Amino acid sequence: MKEIYYDNSATTKIDPRVLEAMLPFLQDSFSNPSSLHSFGKVARNAVELARQQIAECVGAQPHEILFTSCGTESDNWAIKSTAYARRDRGMHLITSCIEHPAVLNCFAFLEREGFSASLLPVDKYGRVSVDDLRAFISPGTTVVSVMMANNEVGTIQDVKLLAEVAHEHSVVMHTDAVQAIGHIPVNVIDLGVDLLSASAHKFNGPKGVGFLYKRAGISLPSMMDGGHQEFGVRGGTENVAGIVGMACALNNHVTNLRQNICHIDRLATLIRSRVLAYIPEAKFNGCPSQRLPGLISLSLVGVSAESVLHLLDLKRIFVSTGAACNSRNTAISHVLQALNLPIDHSVGTLRISLSKDTTEAEALTIADTIVSLYFKLYK
Ligand code: PLP
């Protein structure tokens, strides 16, 4: 039975071109980029070329790209280090109530450290309001962190506008772009953000590598003390193969972005309309006019999404019922709660996340299989 993978928001398959680009650095060119000999230079050049490529992909300068081990590390570094660095200006931080745990738990940690945190509410589509941000900012506010795109319902925030408001009050703006980057246009200059987090495994790169964009002039103390790597702010020998793979993966996505969006959007529309044709009471969550093209959050009222997930699994079709980090937790996710969905909607919510490699035949298969399982399970 052929597997059909619809959990691309959790992680993606490494692109063969990415693997090919990485292999030399896992095999013959295994040198340490910090070594002074010419063999070391090979790895150093590869890391710096990757930095340049990633910077070009997001509209940054190479020295504004800092390599990390994952999106979680990028979020922790951005939020905690900025909060501490600006402690003399104030102790108030703002985020949204639908952030990934990588952000929410940084705020919870900082609250335990004596900072105060405000959580912006969202509307029924998962959108943060800029007026709420204005109302929440106080003279002691130092950091705002709002995700670019949500990992459960796909809603895209107006980060550019939120950054403008933050800057009117001299507040540092961070965005977690882990779900957005490679899937929708991301340009740090257009967005006007100070800090932006990304993770390679969400765009067909390897796991265990990410980056943090830090606008020149923003002070970001080290979270990882050690050697002089990453301009002296993140010690540790670089994950050369991972970094090279991440640059290749992002470059592939950015080069083909329009084409990929068109393809994914067409298949997502096909799935939605086919499900609705048979189940008119099905609901799709997130903001219809501002959402990730490939993320379908589908609520099947009257069935348990978990049962659907397990029955799909038996057919080797893989979906999710919420965020990957939540998948063992049967409690309603904080995102669906924030959207104020009725309980039966939440219990019946599946996340189907497509990729550039999803085919039309696979899209039809998932739609038809979900419809038939719904009629089998519906009580
Ligand atoms: N932020 C968001 C929005 C995510 O979806 C994820 C992962 O699912 C992360 C952060 C964490 O990224 P990583 O798995 O690279 O640590």
mmCIF file of C-alpha atoms and ligand atoms in Angstrom:
data_model
loop_
_atom_site.group_PDB
_atom_site.id
_atom_site.type_symbol
_atom_site.label_atom_id
_atom_site.label_comp_id
_atom_site.label_asym_id
_atom_site.label_seq_id
_atom_site.Cartn_x
_atom_site.Cartn_y
_atom_site.Cartn_z
ATOM 1 C CA MET A 1 0.000 0.000 0.000
ATOM 2 C CA LYS A 2 1.457 3.360 -1.022
ATOM 3 C CA GLU A 3 1.866 5.815 1.822
ATOM 4 C CA ILE A 4 0.300 9.234 1.476
ATOM 5 C CA TYR A 5 1.872 11.812 3.736
ATOM 6 C CA TYR A 6 -0.329 14.746 4.685
ATOM 7 C CA ASP A 7 1.555 15.938 7.742
ATOM 8 C CA ASN A 8 3.903 18.443 6.124
ATOM 9 C CA SER A 9 3.249 21.031 8.825
ATOM 10 C CA ALA A 10 4.845 18.601 11.299
ATOM 11 C CA THR A 11 7.844 17.935 9.083
ATOM 12 C CA THR A 12 8.734 17.470 5.419
ATOM 13 C CA LYS A 13 10.662 14.920 3.412
ATOM 14 C CA ILE A 14 14.206 15.897 2.581
ATOM 15 C CA ASP A 15 14.532 16.913 -1.071
ATOM 16 C CA PRO A 16 16.968 14.623 -2.998
ATOM 17 C CA ARG A 17 18.847 17.732 -4.240
ATOM 18 C CA VAL A 18 19.268 18.816 -0.624
ATOM 19 C CA LEU A 19 20.613 15.437 0.398
ATOM 20 C CA GLU A 20 23.031 15.511 -2.527
ATOM 21 C CA ALA A 21 24.263 18.964 -1.518
ATOM 22 C CA MET A 22 24.786 17.786 2.082
ATOM 23 C CA LEU A 23 26.552 14.475 1.477
ATOM 24 C CA PRO A 24 30.055 15.836 0.706
ATOM 25 C CA PHE A 25 30.071 17.558 4.108
ATOM 26 C CA LEU A 26 29.160 14.337 5.890
ATOM 27 C CA GLN A 27 31.783 12.380 3.983
ATOM 28 C CA ASP A 28 34.985 13.676 2.409
ATOM 29 C CA SER A 29 34.675 17.383 3.257
ATOM 30 C CA PHE A 30 34.149 16.747 6.962
ATOM 31 C CA SER A 31 36.488 19.500 8.183
ATOM 32 C CA ASN A 32 35.769 21.971 10.970
ATOM 33 C CA PRO A 33 35.004 25.454 9.576
ATOM 34 C CA SER A 34 37.119 26.954 12.379
ATOM 35 C CA SER A 35 40.283 25.079 11.358
ATOM 36 C CA LEU A 36 42.899 27.375 9.874
ATOM 37 C CA HIS A 37 44.147 24.905 7.249
ATOM 38 C CA SER A 38 42.879 24.862 3.697
ATOM 39 C CA PHE A 39 40.728 21.777 4.404
ATOM 40 C CA GLY A 40 38.918 23.774 7.100
ATOM 41 C CA LYS A 41 38.436 26.555 4.585
ATOM 42 C CA VAL A 42 36.291 24.242 2.437
ATOM 43 C CA ALA A 43 33.741 23.932 5.248
ATOM 44 C CA ARG A 44 34.024 27.636 6.152
ATOM 45 C CA ASN A 45 33.344 28.636 2.551
ATOM 46 C CA ALA A 46 30.328 26.334 2.409
ATOM 47 C CA VAL A 47 28.876 27.811 5.614
ATOM 48 C CA GLU A 48 29.406 31.380 4.419
ATOM 49 C CA LEU A 49 27.949 30.649 0.983
ATOM 50 C CA ALA A 50 24.887 29.140 2.686
ATOM 51 C CA ARG A 51 24.586 32.260 4.873
ATOM 52 C CA GLN A 52 24.665 34.416 1.767
ATOM 53 C CA GLN A 53 22.070 32.273 -0.052
ATOM 54 C CA ILE A 54 19.693 32.283 2.919
ATOM 55 C CA ALA A 55 20.122 36.034 3.339
ATOM 56 C CA GLU A 56 19.224 36.548 -0.343
ATOM 57 C CA CYS A 57 16.139 34.337 0.043
ATOM 58 C CA VAL A 58 14.734 36.523 2.838
ATOM 59 C CA GLY A 59 16.048 39.942 1.812
ATOM 60 C CA ALA A 60 18.632 40.148 4.616
ATOM 61 C CA GLN A 61 22.381 40.827 4.770
ATOM 62 C CA PRO A 62 24.543 37.708 5.326
ATOM 63 C CA HIS A 63 25.790 38.891 8.752
ATOM 64 C CA GLU A 64 22.142 39.157 9.873
ATOM 65 C CA ILE A 65 21.662 35.366 9.549
ATOM 66 C CA LEU A 66 22.645 33.289 12.596
ATOM 67 C CA PHE A 67 22.575 29.509 12.431
ATOM 68 C CA THR A 68 20.816 27.556 15.185
ATOM 69 C CA SER A 69 19.794 23.957 15.844
ATOM 70 C CA CYS A 70 16.042 24.398 15.199
ATOM 71 C CA GLY A 71 13.088 26.764 15.268
ATOM 72 C CA THR A 72 12.687 26.271 19.009
ATOM 73 C CA GLU A 73 16.231 27.465 19.649
ATOM 74 C CA SER A 74 15.721 30.482 17.372
ATOM 75 C CA ASP A 75 12.544 31.430 19.276
ATOM 76 C CA ASN A 76 14.178 30.958 22.688
ATOM 77 C CA TRP A 77 17.229 32.974 21.712
ATOM 78 C CA ALA A 78 15.237 35.821 20.169
ATOM 79 C CA ILE A 79 12.729 36.179 22.986
ATOM 80 C CA LYS A 80 14.747 35.429 26.122
ATOM 81 C CA SER A 81 17.951 37.216 25.131
ATOM 82 C CA THR A 82 16.088 40.322 23.970
ATOM 83 C CA ALA A 83 13.964 40.401 27.110
ATOM 84 C CA TYR A 84 17.064 40.232 29.317
ATOM 85 C CA ALA A 85 19.056 42.670 27.173
ATOM 86 C CA ARG A 86 16.310 45.302 27.452
ATOM 87 C CA ARG A 87 15.476 44.669 31.125
ATOM 88 C CA ASP A 88 16.603 48.156 32.125
ATOM 89 C CA ARG A 89 13.893 49.625 29.837
ATOM 90 C CA GLY A 90 11.034 47.461 31.125
ATOM 91 C CA MET A 91 9.825 43.998 32.019
ATOM 92 C CA HIS A 92 6.653 43.728 29.936
ATOM 93 C CA LEU A 93 6.403 41.345 26.959
ATOM 94 C CA ILE A 94 3.594 40.672 24.489
ATOM 95 C CA THR A 95 2.741 37.618 22.411
ATOM 96 C CA SER A 96 -0.402 35.995 21.006
ATOM 97 C CA CYS A 97 -2.441 33.216 22.595
ATOM 98 C CA ILE A 98 -2.047 30.922 19.554
ATOM 99 C CA GLU A 99 1.749 30.742 19.399
ATOM 100 C CA HIS A 100 3.651 27.478 19.218
ATOM 101 C CA PRO A 101 4.852 26.135 22.598
ATOM 102 C CA ALA A 102 8.381 27.168 21.517
ATOM 103 C CA VAL A 103 7.225 30.755 22.054
ATOM 104 C CA LEU A 104 4.526 30.369 24.705
ATOM 105 C CA ASN A 105 6.838 28.457 27.017
ATOM 106 C CA CYS A 106 9.545 31.138 26.684
ATOM 107 C CA PHE A 107 6.996 33.645 27.924
ATOM 108 C CA ALA A 108 5.947 31.311 30.762
ATOM 109 C CA PHE A 109 9.620 30.949 31.728
ATOM 110 C CA LEU A 110 10.169 34.710 31.654
ATOM 111 C CA GLU A 111 7.088 35.248 33.810
ATOM 112 C CA ARG A 112 8.612 32.929 36.401
ATOM 113 C CA GLU A 113 11.724 35.118 36.175
ATOM 114 C CA GLY A 114 9.722 38.211 37.147
ATOM 115 C CA PHE A 115 8.730 39.564 33.728
ATOM 116 C CA SER A 116 5.062 40.201 32.973
ATOM 117 C CA ALA A 117 3.490 38.837 29.804
ATOM 118 C CA SER A 118 0.315 39.783 27.942
ATOM 119 C CA LEU A 119 -1.338 37.402 25.498
ATOM 120 C CA LEU A 120 -3.110 38.998 22.538
ATOM 121 C CA PRO A 121 -6.484 37.360 21.839
ATOM 122 C CA VAL A 122 -7.501 36.310 18.310
ATOM 123 C CA ASP A 123 -10.780 36.503 16.400
ATOM 124 C CA LYS A 124 -12.663 33.437 15.149
ATOM 125 C CA TYR A 125 -10.261 33.221 12.196
ATOM 126 C CA GLY A 126 -7.175 33.280 14.408
ATOM 127 C CA ARG A 127 -6.210 36.883 13.600
ATOM 128 C CA VAL A 128 -4.553 39.187 16.070
ATOM 129 C CA SER A 129 -5.870 42.759 16.051
ATOM 130 C CA VAL A 130 -3.494 45.654 15.677
ATOM 131 C CA ASP A 131 -5.772 47.750 17.912
ATOM 132 C CA ASP A 132 -5.358 45.159 20.665
ATOM 133 C CA LEU A 133 -1.595 45.407 20.252
ATOM 134 C CA ARG A 134 -1.798 49.198 20.552
ATOM 135 C CA ALA A 135 -3.909 48.838 23.691
ATOM 136 C CA PHE A 136 -1.546 46.274 25.241
ATOM 137 C CA ILE A 137 1.698 48.204 24.703
ATOM 138 C CA SER A 138 2.775 50.146 27.762
ATOM 139 C CA PRO A 139 5.895 52.233 28.471
ATOM 140 C CA GLY A 140 7.550 49.130 29.969
ATOM 141 C CA THR A 141 6.975 46.886 26.947
ATOM 142 C CA THR A 142 10.206 45.684 25.362
ATOM 143 C CA VAL A 143 9.368 42.727 23.085
ATOM 144 C CA VAL A 144 6.428 41.714 20.887
ATOM 145 C CA SER A 145 6.440 38.222 19.381
ATOM 146 C CA VAL A 146 3.653 37.238 16.972
ATOM 147 C CA MET A 147 3.906 34.252 14.644
ATOM 148 C CA MET A 148 3.739 34.821 10.918
ATOM 149 C CA ALA A 149 1.562 31.776 10.198
ATOM 150 C CA ASN A 150 -0.145 29.460 12.629
ATOM 151 C CA ASN A 151 0.808 25.784 12.637
ATOM 152 C CA GLU A 152 -2.670 24.431 13.414
ATOM 153 C CA VAL A 153 -5.061 26.522 11.346
ATOM 154 C CA GLY A 154 -2.679 28.275 8.943
ATOM 155 C CA THR A 155 -3.818 31.848 9.602
ATOM 156 C CA ILE A 156 -1.291 34.430 8.416
ATOM 157 C CA GLN A 157 -0.898 37.525 10.603
ATOM 158 C CA ASP A 158 -0.318 41.056 9.370
ATOM 159 C CA VAL A 159 3.185 41.095 10.823
ATOM 160 C CA LYS A 160 4.167 44.193 8.860
ATOM 161 C CA LEU A 161 1.448 46.257 10.534
ATOM 162 C CA LEU A 162 2.164 44.773 13.961
ATOM 163 C CA ALA A 163 5.875 45.598 13.526
ATOM 164 C CA GLU A 164 5.014 49.192 12.634
ATOM 165 C CA VAL A 165 3.007 49.577 15.829
ATOM 166 C CA ALA A 166 5.760 47.930 17.908
ATOM 167 C CA HIS A 167 8.335 50.305 16.419
ATOM 168 C CA GLU A 168 6.175 53.398 17.081
ATOM 169 C CA HIS A 169 6.798 52.499 20.740
ATOM 170 C CA SER A 170 10.460 51.443 20.328
ATOM 171 C CA VAL A 171 9.530 47.830 21.026
ATOM 172 C CA VAL A 172 11.527 44.983 19.424
ATOM 173 C CA MET A 173 9.442 42.851 17.031
ATOM 174 C CA HIS A 174 10.051 39.127 16.673
ATOM 175 C CA THR A 175 8.126 36.769 14.423
ATOM 176 C CA ASP A 176 8.147 32.991 14.430
ATOM 177 C CA ALA A 177 8.145 32.314 10.683
ATOM 178 C CA VAL A 178 8.740 28.565 11.024
ATOM 179 C CA GLN A 179 5.532 27.615 9.177
ATOM 180 C CA ALA A 180 5.670 30.499 6.718
ATOM 181 C CA ILE A 181 9.150 30.493 5.302
ATOM 182 C CA GLY A 182 9.443 28.659 1.988
ATOM 183 C CA HIS A 183 5.638 28.531 1.692
ATOM 184 C CA ILE A 184 4.648 32.187 1.329
ATOM 185 C CA PRO A 185 6.782 35.224 0.458
ATOM 186 C CA VAL A 186 8.949 36.265 3.412
ATOM 187 C CA ASN A 187 11.082 39.382 3.128
ATOM 188 C CA VAL A 188 12.466 40.828 6.328
ATOM 189 C CA ILE A 189 12.668 44.359 4.920
ATOM 190 C CA ASP A 190 9.027 44.330 3.763
ATOM 191 C CA LEU A 191 7.942 42.855 7.078
ATOM 192 C CA GLY A 192 10.019 45.340 9.052
ATOM 193 C CA VAL A 193 10.767 42.801 11.788
ATOM 194 C CA ASP A 194 13.842 42.867 14.020
ATOM 195 C CA LEU A 195 14.055 39.120 14.616
ATOM 196 C CA LEU A 196 12.665 36.173 12.660
ATOM 197 C CA SER A 197 12.883 32.432 13.393
ATOM 198 C CA ALA A 198 13.021 29.604 10.853
ATOM 199 C CA SER A 199 13.583 25.842 10.766
ATOM 200 C CA ALA A 200 14.887 23.802 7.811
ATOM 201 C CA HIS A 201 12.782 20.670 8.279
ATOM 202 C CA LYS A 202 9.595 22.571 7.452
ATOM 203 C CA PHE A 203 10.778 23.296 3.905
ATOM 204 C CA ASN A 204 12.287 19.984 2.761
ATOM 205 C CA GLY A 205 15.579 20.561 4.530
ATOM 206 C CA PRO A 206 17.152 18.420 7.262
ATOM 207 C CA LYS A 207 16.065 18.275 10.898
ATOM 208 C CA GLY A 208 18.284 19.806 13.566
ATOM 209 C CA VAL A 209 19.107 23.086 11.854
ATOM 210 C CA GLY A 210 17.437 26.483 11.722
ATOM 211 C CA PHE A 211 18.304 30.126 11.647
ATOM 212 C CA LEU A 212 17.529 33.393 13.324
ATOM 213 C CA TYR A 213 17.446 36.620 11.353
ATOM 214 C CA LYS A 214 18.693 39.453 13.553
ATOM 215 C CA ARG A 215 18.455 42.913 12.060
ATOM 216 C CA ALA A 216 21.801 44.760 12.148
ATOM 217 C CA GLY A 217 21.858 47.066 15.158
ATOM 218 C CA ILE A 218 19.632 44.892 17.337
ATOM 219 C CA SER A 219 21.548 43.688 20.348
ATOM 220 C CA LEU A 220 21.232 39.957 20.987
ATOM 221 C CA PRO A 221 23.366 38.534 23.766
ATOM 222 C CA SER A 222 24.580 34.971 23.463
ATOM 223 C CA MET A 223 22.456 32.134 24.849
ATOM 224 C CA MET A 224 25.128 29.542 24.126
ATOM 225 C CA ASP A 225 28.494 30.423 25.591
ATOM 226 C CA GLY A 226 31.437 28.800 23.915
ATOM 227 C CA GLY A 227 33.733 29.517 20.996
ATOM 228 C CA HIS A 228 33.766 32.406 18.606
ATOM 229 C CA GLN A 229 31.327 30.869 16.086
ATOM 230 C CA GLU A 230 28.398 32.866 14.643
ATOM 231 C CA PHE A 231 30.126 36.225 15.162
ATOM 232 C CA GLY A 232 30.835 35.257 18.769
ATOM 233 C CA VAL A 233 27.174 35.016 19.820
ATOM 234 C CA ARG A 234 26.551 31.272 19.472
ATOM 235 C CA GLY A 235 29.372 28.964 20.374
ATOM 236 C CA GLY A 236 29.518 25.425 18.984
ATOM 237 C CA THR A 237 30.937 23.814 15.862
ATOM 238 C CA GLU A 238 28.600 24.518 12.983
ATOM 239 C CA ASN A 239 26.321 21.809 11.567
ATOM 240 C CA VAL A 240 27.956 22.252 8.166
ATOM 241 C CA ALA A 241 25.960 19.654 6.226
ATOM 242 C CA GLY A 242 22.716 20.836 7.835
ATOM 243 C CA ILE A 243 23.446 24.468 7.052
ATOM 244 C CA VAL A 244 24.326 23.653 3.431
ATOM 245 C CA GLY A 245 21.147 21.559 3.144
ATOM 246 C CA MET A 246 19.001 24.309 4.653
ATOM 247 C CA ALA A 247 20.315 26.875 2.152
ATOM 248 C CA CYS A 248 19.717 24.521 -0.766
ATOM 249 C CA ALA A 249 16.198 23.687 0.453
ATOM 250 C CA LEU A 250 15.218 27.319 0.988
ATOM 251 C CA ASN A 251 16.653 28.341 -2.336
ATOM 252 C CA ASN A 252 14.623 25.615 -4.086
ATOM 253 C CA HIS A 253 11.437 26.752 -2.368
ATOM 254 C CA VAL A 254 11.959 30.443 -2.988
ATOM 255 C CA THR A 255 12.866 29.875 -6.649
ATOM 256 C CA ASN A 256 9.669 27.903 -7.248
ATOM 257 C CA LEU A 257 7.438 29.706 -4.759
ATOM 258 C CA ARG A 258 4.738 31.039 -7.139
ATOM 259 C CA GLN A 259 4.478 27.734 -8.971
ATOM 260 C CA ASN A 260 4.319 25.725 -5.718
ATOM 261 C CA ILE A 261 1.677 28.021 -4.225
ATOM 262 C CA CYS A 262 -0.494 27.677 -7.352
ATOM 263 C CA HIS A 263 -0.190 23.883 -7.348
ATOM 264 C CA ILE A 264 -0.874 23.482 -3.626
ATOM 265 C CA ASP A 265 -3.704 25.997 -3.630
ATOM 266 C CA ARG A 266 -5.449 24.180 -6.486
ATOM 267 C CA LEU A 267 -5.225 20.832 -4.664
ATOM 268 C CA ALA A 268 -6.349 22.300 -1.346
ATOM 269 C CA THR A 269 -9.370 23.845 -3.084
ATOM 270 C CA LEU A 270 -10.114 20.485 -4.685
ATOM 271 C CA ILE A 271 -10.031 18.722 -1.307
ATOM 272 C CA ARG A 272 -12.207 21.356 0.355
ATOM 273 C CA SER A 273 -14.835 21.385 -2.378
ATOM 274 C CA ARG A 274 -14.975 17.594 -2.628
ATOM 275 C CA VAL A 275 -15.420 17.190 1.130
ATOM 276 C CA LEU A 276 -18.072 19.925 1.187
ATOM 277 C CA ALA A 277 -19.948 18.366 -1.725
ATOM 278 C CA TYR A 278 -20.618 15.260 0.403
ATOM 279 C CA ILE A 279 -20.485 16.771 3.901
ATOM 280 C CA PRO A 280 -22.041 20.258 3.665
ATOM 281 C CA GLU A 281 -21.786 20.654 7.443
ATOM 282 C CA ALA A 282 -17.950 20.311 7.355
ATOM 283 C CA LYS A 283 -16.141 23.418 8.578
ATOM 284 C CA PHE A 284 -12.750 24.783 7.559
ATOM 285 C CA ASN A 285 -10.853 26.768 10.174
ATOM 286 C CA GLY A 286 -8.425 29.636 9.802
ATOM 287 C CA CYS A 287 -8.801 32.819 7.826
ATOM 288 C CA PRO A 288 -10.084 32.131 4.269
ATOM 289 C CA SER A 289 -8.365 35.210 2.837
ATOM 290 C CA GLN A 290 -5.106 34.931 4.792
ATOM 291 C CA ARG A 291 -3.962 31.381 5.315
ATOM 292 C CA LEU A 292 -1.146 29.048 4.338
ATOM 293 C CA PRO A 293 -1.964 27.496 0.962
ATOM 294 C CA GLY A 294 -1.242 23.916 2.016
ATOM 295 C CA LEU A 295 -2.733 23.736 5.504
ATOM 296 C CA ILE A 296 -6.316 22.500 5.747
ATOM 297 C CA SER A 297 -7.884 22.536 9.193
ATOM 298 C CA LEU A 298 -11.074 20.533 8.776
ATOM 299 C CA SER A 299 -13.720 20.112 11.473
ATOM 300 C CA LEU A 300 -16.018 17.128 11.019
ATOM 301 C CA VAL A 301 -18.761 17.737 13.523
ATOM 302 C CA GLY A 302 -20.073 14.546 15.077
ATOM 303 C CA VAL A 303 -16.979 12.375 14.676
ATOM 304 C CA SER A 304 -13.746 12.063 16.607
ATOM 305 C CA ALA A 305 -10.783 13.313 14.570
ATOM 306 C CA GLU A 306 -8.608 10.919 16.510
ATOM 307 C CA SER A 307 -10.664 7.945 15.274
ATOM 308 C CA VAL A 308 -10.433 9.277 11.711
ATOM 309 C CA LEU A 309 -6.660 9.668 12.126
ATOM 310 C CA HIS A 310 -6.260 6.043 13.253
ATOM 311 C CA LEU A 311 -8.473 4.687 10.465
ATOM 312 C CA LEU A 312 -6.531 6.742 7.907
ATOM 313 C CA ASP A 313 -3.329 5.403 9.441
ATOM 314 C CA LEU A 314 -4.484 1.819 8.728
ATOM 315 C CA LYS A 315 -4.716 2.894 5.082
ATOM 316 C CA ARG A 316 -1.203 4.410 5.330
ATOM 317 C CA ILE A 317 -2.576 7.955 5.014
ATOM 318 C CA PHE A 318 -0.938 10.241 7.572
ATOM 319 C CA VAL A 319 -2.600 13.367 8.948
ATOM 320 C CA SER A 320 -2.650 15.134 12.284
ATOM 321 C CA THR A 321 -5.277 16.231 14.753
ATOM 322 C CA GLY A 322 -3.395 19.348 15.845
ATOM 323 C CA ALA A 323 0.176 20.484 16.370
ATOM 324 C CA ALA A 324 2.752 17.682 16.257
ATOM 325 C CA CYS A 325 3.851 18.511 19.783
ATOM 326 C CA ASN A 326 0.232 18.045 20.870
ATOM 327 C CA SER A 327 -0.459 14.805 19.118
ATOM 328 C CA ARG A 328 -0.235 12.645 22.256
ATOM 329 C CA ASN A 329 -2.388 15.008 24.169
ATOM 330 C CA THR A 330 -6.080 14.449 23.596
ATOM 331 C CA ALA A 331 -7.026 17.747 25.279
ATOM 332 C CA ILE A 332 -8.384 20.410 22.919
ATOM 333 C CA SER A 333 -5.470 22.435 21.651
ATOM 334 C CA HIS A 334 -4.937 25.986 22.892
ATOM 335 C CA VAL A 335 -5.329 27.247 19.304
ATOM 336 C CA LEU A 336 -8.770 25.720 18.756
ATOM 337 C CA GLN A 337 -9.792 26.954 22.208
ATOM 338 C CA ALA A 338 -8.658 30.473 21.329
ATOM 339 C CA LEU A 339 -10.789 30.357 18.167
ATOM 340 C CA ASN A 340 -13.755 29.619 20.416
ATOM 341 C CA LEU A 341 -14.840 26.638 18.362
ATOM 342 C CA PRO A 342 -17.743 24.626 19.753
ATOM 343 C CA ILE A 343 -16.437 21.517 21.473
ATOM 344 C CA ASP A 344 -17.803 19.118 18.825
ATOM 345 C CA HIS A 345 -15.956 21.097 16.128
ATOM 346 C CA SER A 346 -12.702 20.888 18.054
ATOM 347 C CA VAL A 347 -13.004 17.166 18.753
ATOM 348 C CA GLY A 348 -13.566 16.586 15.041
ATOM 349 C CA THR A 349 -10.675 18.723 13.803
ATOM 350 C CA LEU A 350 -8.089 17.218 11.463
ATOM 351 C CA ARG A 351 -5.021 18.971 10.088
ATOM 352 C CA ILE A 352 -4.234 17.942 6.532
ATOM 353 C CA SER A 353 -1.024 19.557 5.327
ATOM 354 C CA LEU A 354 -0.027 19.296 1.685
ATOM 355 C CA SER A 355 3.336 19.721 0.020
ATOM 356 C CA LYS A 356 4.626 20.786 -3.365
ATOM 357 C CA ASP A 357 4.915 17.055 -4.154
ATOM 358 C CA THR A 358 1.268 16.198 -3.386
ATOM 359 C CA THR A 359 -0.456 14.910 -6.528
ATOM 360 C CA GLU A 360 -4.021 15.392 -7.724
ATOM 361 C CA ALA A 361 -4.659 11.646 -7.340
ATOM 362 C CA GLU A 362 -3.529 11.864 -3.681
ATOM 363 C CA ALA A 363 -5.772 14.886 -3.109
ATOM 364 C CA LEU A 364 -8.775 12.982 -4.450
ATOM 365 C CA THR A 365 -7.865 9.932 -2.356
ATOM 366 C CA ILE A 366 -7.746 11.858 0.914
ATOM 367 C CA ALA A 367 -10.996 13.690 0.204
ATOM 368 C CA ASP A 368 -12.856 10.506 -0.730
ATOM 369 C CA THR A 369 -11.387 8.493 2.142
ATOM 370 C CA ILE A 370 -12.336 11.135 4.685
ATOM 371 C CA VAL A 371 -15.865 11.298 3.294
ATOM 372 C CA SER A 372 -16.314 7.531 3.505
ATOM 373 C CA LEU A 373 -14.852 7.374 7.054
ATOM 374 C CA TYR A 374 -17.114 10.232 8.126
ATOM 375 C CA PHE A 375 -20.232 8.339 7.032
ATOM 376 C CA LYS A 376 -18.947 5.200 8.728
ATOM 377 C CA LEU A 377 -18.286 6.995 12.050
ATOM 378 C CA TYR A 378 -21.007 9.652 12.130
ATOM 379 C CA LYS A 379 -23.565 9.104 14.881
HETATM 380 N N1 PLP B 1 7.248 27.382 15.665
HETATM 381 C C1 PLP B 1 6.269 26.849 14.921
HETATM 382 C C2 PLP B 1 5.158 27.718 14.424
HETATM 383 C C3 PLP B 1 6.280 25.492 14.602
HETATM 384 O O1 PLP B 1 5.294 24.962 13.870
HETATM 385 C C4 PLP B 1 7.342 24.693 15.110
HETATM 386 C C5 PLP B 1 7.359 23.236 14.848
HETATM 387 O O2 PLP B 1 6.353 22.598 14.623
HETATM 388 C C6 PLP B 1 8.345 25.310 15.861
HETATM 389 C C7 PLP B 1 8.264 26.652 16.119
HETATM 390 C C8 PLP B 1 9.503 24.521 16.387
HETATM 391 O O3 PLP B 1 10.412 24.241 15.354
HETATM 392 P P1 PLP B 1 11.496 23.078 15.534
HETATM 393 O O4 PLP B 1 10.761 21.782 15.413
HETATM 394 O O5 PLP B 1 12.473 23.281 14.430
HETATM 395 O O6 PLP B 1 12.111 23.275 16.852
#
